[in-house]
């Protein structure tokens, strides 16, 4: 157990739908990062939050949004889903001496 | 900006062969360097790290030395096993972990 908790582990949904992925960071970590990993595109950085505020943005689509709550957990919202959004979605959290990944959510859009 | 370049895979080796996966970086300041491993169906796990020049990180028989003069952090293992088959990611951390840059990953396949 890495200490970073992601739910759900698996999600199957239809095109056009909206889903929410959840991430709880390691205790004490203030930063949360979201990544998308597709079969043929490696690890793509989406967005970073630090203590509730957006810190950095990567290749995140406008249909996607995220937020970090006062208790530091984060949610990634994916809307108007397309077949190409099928991927593994990872979050990571960082502290002074660590950068730790969760086990991911596998999203399948059918 | 910061960047990390890894050798392209897949890399296929026989069991007990010597492994090198090259990683070079471009960064300002004094970044920390990490190798992560992703086994099939799992998330990324920290394999080893080095936080300053000439540091050597090591774990599970893998090692990598932070070479500032060549801006490299090559991953090596003297004798690979089938269980080492995975994707390996080189990563650069700067600005107190607020900026993270990953390489594209190198898939390693070890055959008996």
mmCIF file of C-alpha atoms in Angstrom:
data_model
loop_
_atom_site.group_PDB
_atom_site.id
_atom_site.type_symbol
_atom_site.label_atom_id
_atom_site.label_comp_id
_atom_site.label_asym_id
_atom_site.label_seq_id
_atom_site.Cartn_x
_atom_site.Cartn_y
_atom_site.Cartn_z
ATOM 1 C CA UNK A 1 0.000 0.000 0.000
ATOM 2 C CA UNK A 2 1.597 3.227 -1.213
ATOM 3 C CA UNK A 3 -0.563 5.442 0.972
ATOM 4 C CA UNK A 4 -2.213 7.106 -2.027
ATOM 5 C CA UNK A 5 -5.756 5.799 -2.458
ATOM 6 C CA UNK A 6 -7.633 5.929 -5.724
ATOM 7 C CA UNK A 7 -11.246 4.931 -6.256
ATOM 8 C CA UNK A 8 -12.781 3.264 -8.075
ATOM 9 C CA UNK A 9 -10.237 0.774 -9.411
ATOM 10 C CA UNK A 10 -12.268 0.047 -12.503
ATOM 11 C CA UNK A 11 -14.971 2.022 -14.276
ATOM 12 C CA UNK A 12 -16.921 1.138 -17.400
ATOM 13 C CA UNK A 13 -19.192 3.764 -18.872
ATOM 14 C CA UNK A 14 -20.783 4.791 -22.139
ATOM 15 C CA UNK A 15 -19.773 7.544 -24.520
ATOM 16 C CA UNK A 16 -21.193 10.941 -23.619
ATOM 17 C CA UNK A 17 -21.336 10.184 -19.927
ATOM 18 C CA UNK A 18 -19.579 11.905 -17.036
ATOM 19 C CA UNK A 19 -17.480 10.234 -14.327
ATOM 20 C CA UNK A 20 -15.614 11.313 -11.226
ATOM 21 C CA UNK A 21 -12.347 9.766 -10.106
ATOM 22 C CA UNK A 22 -11.199 10.235 -6.544
ATOM 23 C CA UNK A 23 -7.755 10.415 -4.996
ATOM 24 C CA UNK A 24 -6.710 10.627 -1.348
ATOM 25 C CA UNK A 25 -3.073 11.659 -0.951
ATOM 26 C CA UNK A 26 -0.569 10.260 1.529
ATOM 27 C CA UNK A 27 -1.000 11.664 4.991
ATOM 28 C CA UNK A 28 0.791 15.013 5.193
ATOM 29 C CA UNK A 29 1.274 15.474 1.440
ATOM 30 C CA UNK A 30 -0.113 18.756 0.135
ATOM 31 C CA UNK A 31 0.346 18.261 -3.609
ATOM 32 C CA UNK A 32 -1.766 16.042 -5.832
ATOM 33 C CA UNK A 33 -0.994 15.299 -9.472
ATOM 34 C CA UNK A 34 -3.185 13.618 -12.081
ATOM 35 C CA UNK A 35 -1.875 11.604 -15.031
ATOM 36 C CA UNK A 36 -3.416 9.768 -17.939
ATOM 37 C CA UNK A 37 -1.730 6.662 -19.287
ATOM 38 C CA UNK A 38 -2.951 5.342 -22.613
ATOM 39 C CA UNK A 39 -1.597 2.231 -24.253
ATOM 40 C CA UNK A 40 0.294 4.098 -26.935
ATOM 41 C CA UNK A 41 0.956 7.480 -25.352
ATOM 42 C CA UNK A 42 2.910 6.895 -22.198
ATOM 43 C CA UNK A 43 2.338 8.947 -19.078
ATOM 44 C CA UNK A 44 0.635 12.280 -19.744
ATOM 45 C CA UNK A 45 0.579 14.904 -17.003
ATOM 46 C CA UNK A 46 -2.855 16.467 -16.642
ATOM 47 C CA UNK A 47 -2.902 18.816 -13.676
ATOM 48 C CA UNK A 48 -1.399 19.544 -10.253
ATOM 49 C CA UNK A 49 -2.961 20.971 -7.128
ATOM 50 C CA UNK A 50 -1.127 22.237 -4.079
ATOM 51 C CA UNK A 51 -3.049 22.767 -0.864
ATOM 52 C CA UNK A 52 -6.296 23.403 -2.697
ATOM 53 C CA UNK A 53 -4.971 25.605 -5.461
ATOM 54 C CA UNK A 54 -4.196 24.730 -9.046
ATOM 55 C CA UNK A 55 -0.425 24.839 -9.474
ATOM 56 C CA UNK A 56 0.316 23.504 -12.937
ATOM 57 C CA UNK A 57 -1.598 22.395 -15.979
ATOM 58 C CA UNK A 58 -0.520 19.901 -18.575
ATOM 59 C CA UNK A 59 -2.330 18.314 -21.491
ATOM 60 C CA UNK A 60 -5.760 18.395 -19.904
ATOM 61 C CA UNK A 61 -8.777 18.578 -22.181
ATOM 62 C CA UNK A 62 -11.458 21.199 -21.605
ATOM 63 C CA UNK A 63 -13.921 18.351 -20.981
ATOM 64 C CA UNK A 64 -11.838 17.397 -17.949
ATOM 65 C CA UNK A 65 -11.653 19.305 -14.695
ATOM 66 C CA UNK A 66 -10.259 18.713 -11.256
ATOM 67 C CA UNK A 67 -10.306 20.151 -7.791
ATOM 68 C CA UNK A 68 -8.662 19.622 -4.437
ATOM 69 C CA UNK A 69 -10.794 19.881 -1.340
ATOM 70 C CA UNK A 70 -9.929 21.283 2.127
ATOM 71 C CA UNK A 71 -9.214 17.766 3.401
ATOM 72 C CA UNK A 72 -6.697 17.529 0.491
ATOM 73 C CA UNK A 73 -8.428 14.759 -1.403
ATOM 74 C CA UNK A 74 -8.838 15.463 -5.096
ATOM 75 C CA UNK A 75 -11.388 14.602 -7.740
ATOM 76 C CA UNK A 76 -10.928 14.426 -11.490
ATOM 77 C CA UNK A 77 -14.126 14.956 -13.463
ATOM 78 C CA UNK A 78 -14.323 13.649 -17.008
ATOM 79 C CA UNK A 79 -17.349 14.647 -19.078
ATOM 80 C CA UNK A 80 -18.734 14.020 -22.561
ATOM 81 C CA UNK A 81 -16.636 10.895 -22.596
ATOM 82 C CA UNK A 82 -15.265 9.556 -25.860
ATOM 83 C CA UNK A 83 -13.849 6.153 -26.740
ATOM 84 C CA UNK A 84 -10.378 7.696 -26.793
ATOM 85 C CA UNK A 85 -10.640 8.635 -23.123
ATOM 86 C CA UNK A 86 -10.263 4.978 -22.203
ATOM 87 C CA UNK A 87 -7.053 4.831 -20.213
ATOM 88 C CA UNK A 88 -5.478 4.376 -16.828
ATOM 89 C CA UNK A 89 -5.733 7.479 -14.673
ATOM 90 C CA UNK A 90 -3.173 7.834 -11.918
ATOM 91 C CA UNK A 91 -2.832 10.309 -9.165
ATOM 92 C CA UNK A 92 0.311 10.971 -7.191
ATOM 93 C CA UNK A 93 1.031 12.989 -4.109
ATOM 94 C CA UNK A 94 4.248 14.620 -3.049
ATOM 95 C CA UNK A 95 5.879 15.726 0.128
ATOM 96 C CA UNK A 96 9.327 16.935 1.042
ATOM 97 C CA UNK A 97 11.066 13.630 0.402
ATOM 98 C CA UNK A 98 8.618 11.645 -1.661
ATOM 99 C CA UNK A 99 6.528 11.372 -4.776
ATOM 100 C CA UNK A 100 4.093 8.486 -4.547
ATOM 101 C CA UNK A 101 1.615 7.060 -7.033
ATOM 102 C CA UNK A 102 -1.723 5.463 -6.419
ATOM 103 C CA UNK A 103 -2.633 2.198 -8.105
ATOM 104 C CA UNK A 104 -4.805 3.919 -10.670
ATOM 105 C CA UNK A 105 -8.336 3.855 -12.032
ATOM 106 C CA UNK A 106 -8.882 1.953 -15.258
ATOM 107 C CA UNK A 107 -11.554 3.744 -17.279
ATOM 108 C CA UNK A 108 -13.190 1.958 -20.177
ATOM 109 C CA UNK A 109 -15.544 3.938 -22.393
ATOM 110 C CA UNK A 110 -17.817 1.787 -24.546
ATOM 111 C CA UNK B 1 12.029 23.976 -19.691
ATOM 112 C CA UNK B 2 12.974 20.692 -18.100
ATOM 113 C CA UNK B 3 13.067 17.513 -20.159
ATOM 114 C CA UNK B 4 13.955 13.850 -19.767
ATOM 115 C CA UNK B 5 15.017 11.619 -22.627
ATOM 116 C CA UNK B 6 14.987 7.842 -22.292
ATOM 117 C CA UNK B 7 16.130 5.207 -24.700
ATOM 118 C CA UNK B 8 13.291 3.789 -26.710
ATOM 119 C CA UNK B 9 12.122 0.288 -26.056
ATOM 120 C CA UNK B 10 11.239 -2.377 -25.984
ATOM 121 C CA UNK B 11 14.443 -3.843 -24.641
ATOM 122 C CA UNK B 12 14.565 -7.625 -24.762
ATOM 123 C CA UNK B 13 17.213 -9.470 -22.756
ATOM 124 C CA UNK B 14 17.904 -13.018 -21.731
ATOM 125 C CA UNK B 15 17.854 -13.876 -18.053
ATOM 126 C CA UNK B 16 21.129 -13.003 -16.272
ATOM 127 C CA UNK B 17 22.116 -10.476 -18.936
ATOM 128 C CA UNK B 18 23.432 -7.010 -18.058
ATOM 129 C CA UNK B 19 20.931 -4.169 -18.291
ATOM 130 C CA UNK B 20 21.465 -0.525 -19.108
ATOM 131 C CA UNK B 21 18.615 1.894 -19.747
ATOM 132 C CA UNK B 22 19.869 5.328 -20.707
ATOM 133 C CA UNK B 23 18.381 8.509 -19.312
ATOM 134 C CA UNK B 24 19.576 12.048 -19.949
ATOM 135 C CA UNK B 25 18.025 15.250 -18.755
ATOM 136 C CA UNK B 26 17.893 18.989 -19.255
ATOM 137 C CA UNK B 27 17.137 21.153 -16.264
ATOM 138 C CA UNK B 28 17.960 24.377 -14.541
ATOM 139 C CA UNK B 29 19.150 24.355 -10.991
ATOM 140 C CA UNK B 30 19.820 21.193 -9.036
ATOM 141 C CA UNK B 31 17.115 18.622 -9.693
ATOM 142 C CA UNK B 32 16.625 15.293 -7.990
ATOM 143 C CA UNK B 33 16.482 12.239 -10.238
ATOM 144 C CA UNK B 34 14.350 9.145 -9.845
ATOM 145 C CA UNK B 35 13.651 5.829 -11.509
ATOM 146 C CA UNK B 36 10.163 4.379 -11.272
ATOM 147 C CA UNK B 37 9.045 0.897 -12.276
ATOM 148 C CA UNK B 38 5.599 -0.146 -13.456
ATOM 149 C CA UNK B 39 4.828 -3.856 -13.429
ATOM 150 C CA UNK B 40 1.994 -5.074 -15.666
ATOM 151 C CA UNK B 41 -1.390 -3.971 -14.390
ATOM 152 C CA UNK B 42 0.039 -1.913 -11.544
ATOM 153 C CA UNK B 43 0.878 1.686 -10.692
ATOM 154 C CA UNK B 44 4.304 3.286 -10.689
ATOM 155 C CA UNK B 45 6.603 2.420 -7.809
ATOM 156 C CA UNK B 46 9.713 4.287 -6.804
ATOM 157 C CA UNK B 47 12.740 2.129 -7.614
ATOM 158 C CA UNK B 48 15.606 4.412 -6.610
ATOM 159 C CA UNK B 49 16.572 8.040 -6.362
ATOM 160 C CA UNK B 50 19.525 10.427 -6.164
ATOM 161 C CA UNK B 51 19.221 13.961 -4.902
ATOM 162 C CA UNK B 52 22.604 15.484 -5.780
ATOM 163 C CA UNK B 53 25.493 15.104 -8.179
ATOM 164 C CA UNK B 54 27.601 11.926 -7.827
ATOM 165 C CA UNK B 55 24.989 10.278 -5.605
ATOM 166 C CA UNK B 56 24.289 6.653 -6.434
ATOM 167 C CA UNK B 57 20.807 5.310 -5.888
ATOM 168 C CA UNK B 58 20.355 1.565 -5.526
ATOM 169 C CA UNK B 59 17.587 -0.907 -4.835
ATOM 170 C CA UNK B 60 16.823 -4.571 -5.671
ATOM 171 C CA UNK B 61 20.117 -4.906 -7.553
ATOM 172 C CA UNK B 62 19.451 -1.841 -9.706
ATOM 173 C CA UNK B 63 21.638 1.225 -9.490
ATOM 174 C CA UNK B 64 22.014 4.619 -11.118
ATOM 175 C CA UNK B 65 24.532 7.418 -10.612
ATOM 176 C CA UNK B 66 23.651 11.095 -10.899
ATOM 177 C CA UNK B 67 26.208 12.489 -13.393
ATOM 178 C CA UNK B 68 25.945 16.236 -13.603
ATOM 179 C CA UNK B 69 28.790 16.570 -16.116
ATOM 180 C CA UNK B 70 26.972 14.361 -18.638
ATOM 181 C CA UNK B 71 23.437 15.194 -17.374
ATOM 182 C CA UNK B 72 22.693 11.495 -17.166
ATOM 183 C CA UNK B 73 21.130 8.995 -14.781
ATOM 184 C CA UNK B 74 21.457 5.623 -16.492
ATOM 185 C CA UNK B 75 19.816 2.609 -14.872
ATOM 186 C CA UNK B 76 21.914 -0.568 -14.594
ATOM 187 C CA UNK B 77 21.545 -4.076 -13.263
ATOM 188 C CA UNK B 78 24.178 -6.746 -13.427
ATOM 189 C CA UNK B 79 21.923 -9.767 -13.903
ATOM 190 C CA UNK B 80 18.265 -9.363 -14.841
ATOM 191 C CA UNK B 81 15.521 -11.809 -13.962
ATOM 192 C CA UNK B 82 12.221 -12.585 -15.654
ATOM 193 C CA UNK B 83 10.514 -10.811 -12.752
ATOM 194 C CA UNK B 84 12.223 -7.551 -13.782
ATOM 195 C CA UNK B 85 10.034 -7.373 -16.882
ATOM 196 C CA UNK B 86 8.266 -4.027 -16.555
ATOM 197 C CA UNK B 87 8.241 -0.457 -17.827
ATOM 198 C CA UNK B 88 10.899 1.818 -16.357
ATOM 199 C CA UNK B 89 10.449 5.587 -16.121
ATOM 200 C CA UNK B 90 13.168 8.133 -15.483
ATOM 201 C CA UNK B 91 11.942 11.286 -13.743
ATOM 202 C CA UNK B 92 13.302 14.680 -12.794
ATOM 203 C CA UNK B 93 12.130 16.685 -9.802
ATOM 204 C CA UNK B 94 12.922 20.310 -9.314
ATOM 205 C CA UNK B 95 11.602 23.214 -7.306
ATOM 206 C CA UNK B 96 10.941 21.184 -4.212
ATOM 207 C CA UNK B 97 8.827 18.557 -5.984
ATOM 208 C CA UNK B 98 6.550 21.134 -7.451
ATOM 209 C CA UNK B 99 7.818 20.435 -10.954
ATOM 210 C CA UNK B 100 7.989 16.871 -12.155
ATOM 211 C CA UNK B 101 9.056 15.694 -15.572
ATOM 212 C CA UNK B 102 8.851 12.049 -16.661
ATOM 213 C CA UNK B 103 10.537 10.301 -19.532
ATOM 214 C CA UNK B 104 8.437 8.309 -21.962
ATOM 215 C CA UNK B 105 9.218 4.988 -20.314
ATOM 216 C CA UNK B 106 11.253 1.996 -21.514
ATOM 217 C CA UNK B 107 9.679 -1.425 -21.642
ATOM 218 C CA UNK B 108 11.965 -4.255 -20.554
ATOM 219 C CA UNK B 109 11.197 -7.841 -21.407
ATOM 220 C CA UNK B 110 13.379 -10.559 -19.909
ATOM 221 C CA UNK B 111 13.104 -14.011 -21.455
ATOM 222 C CA UNK B 112 14.146 -17.242 -19.720
#
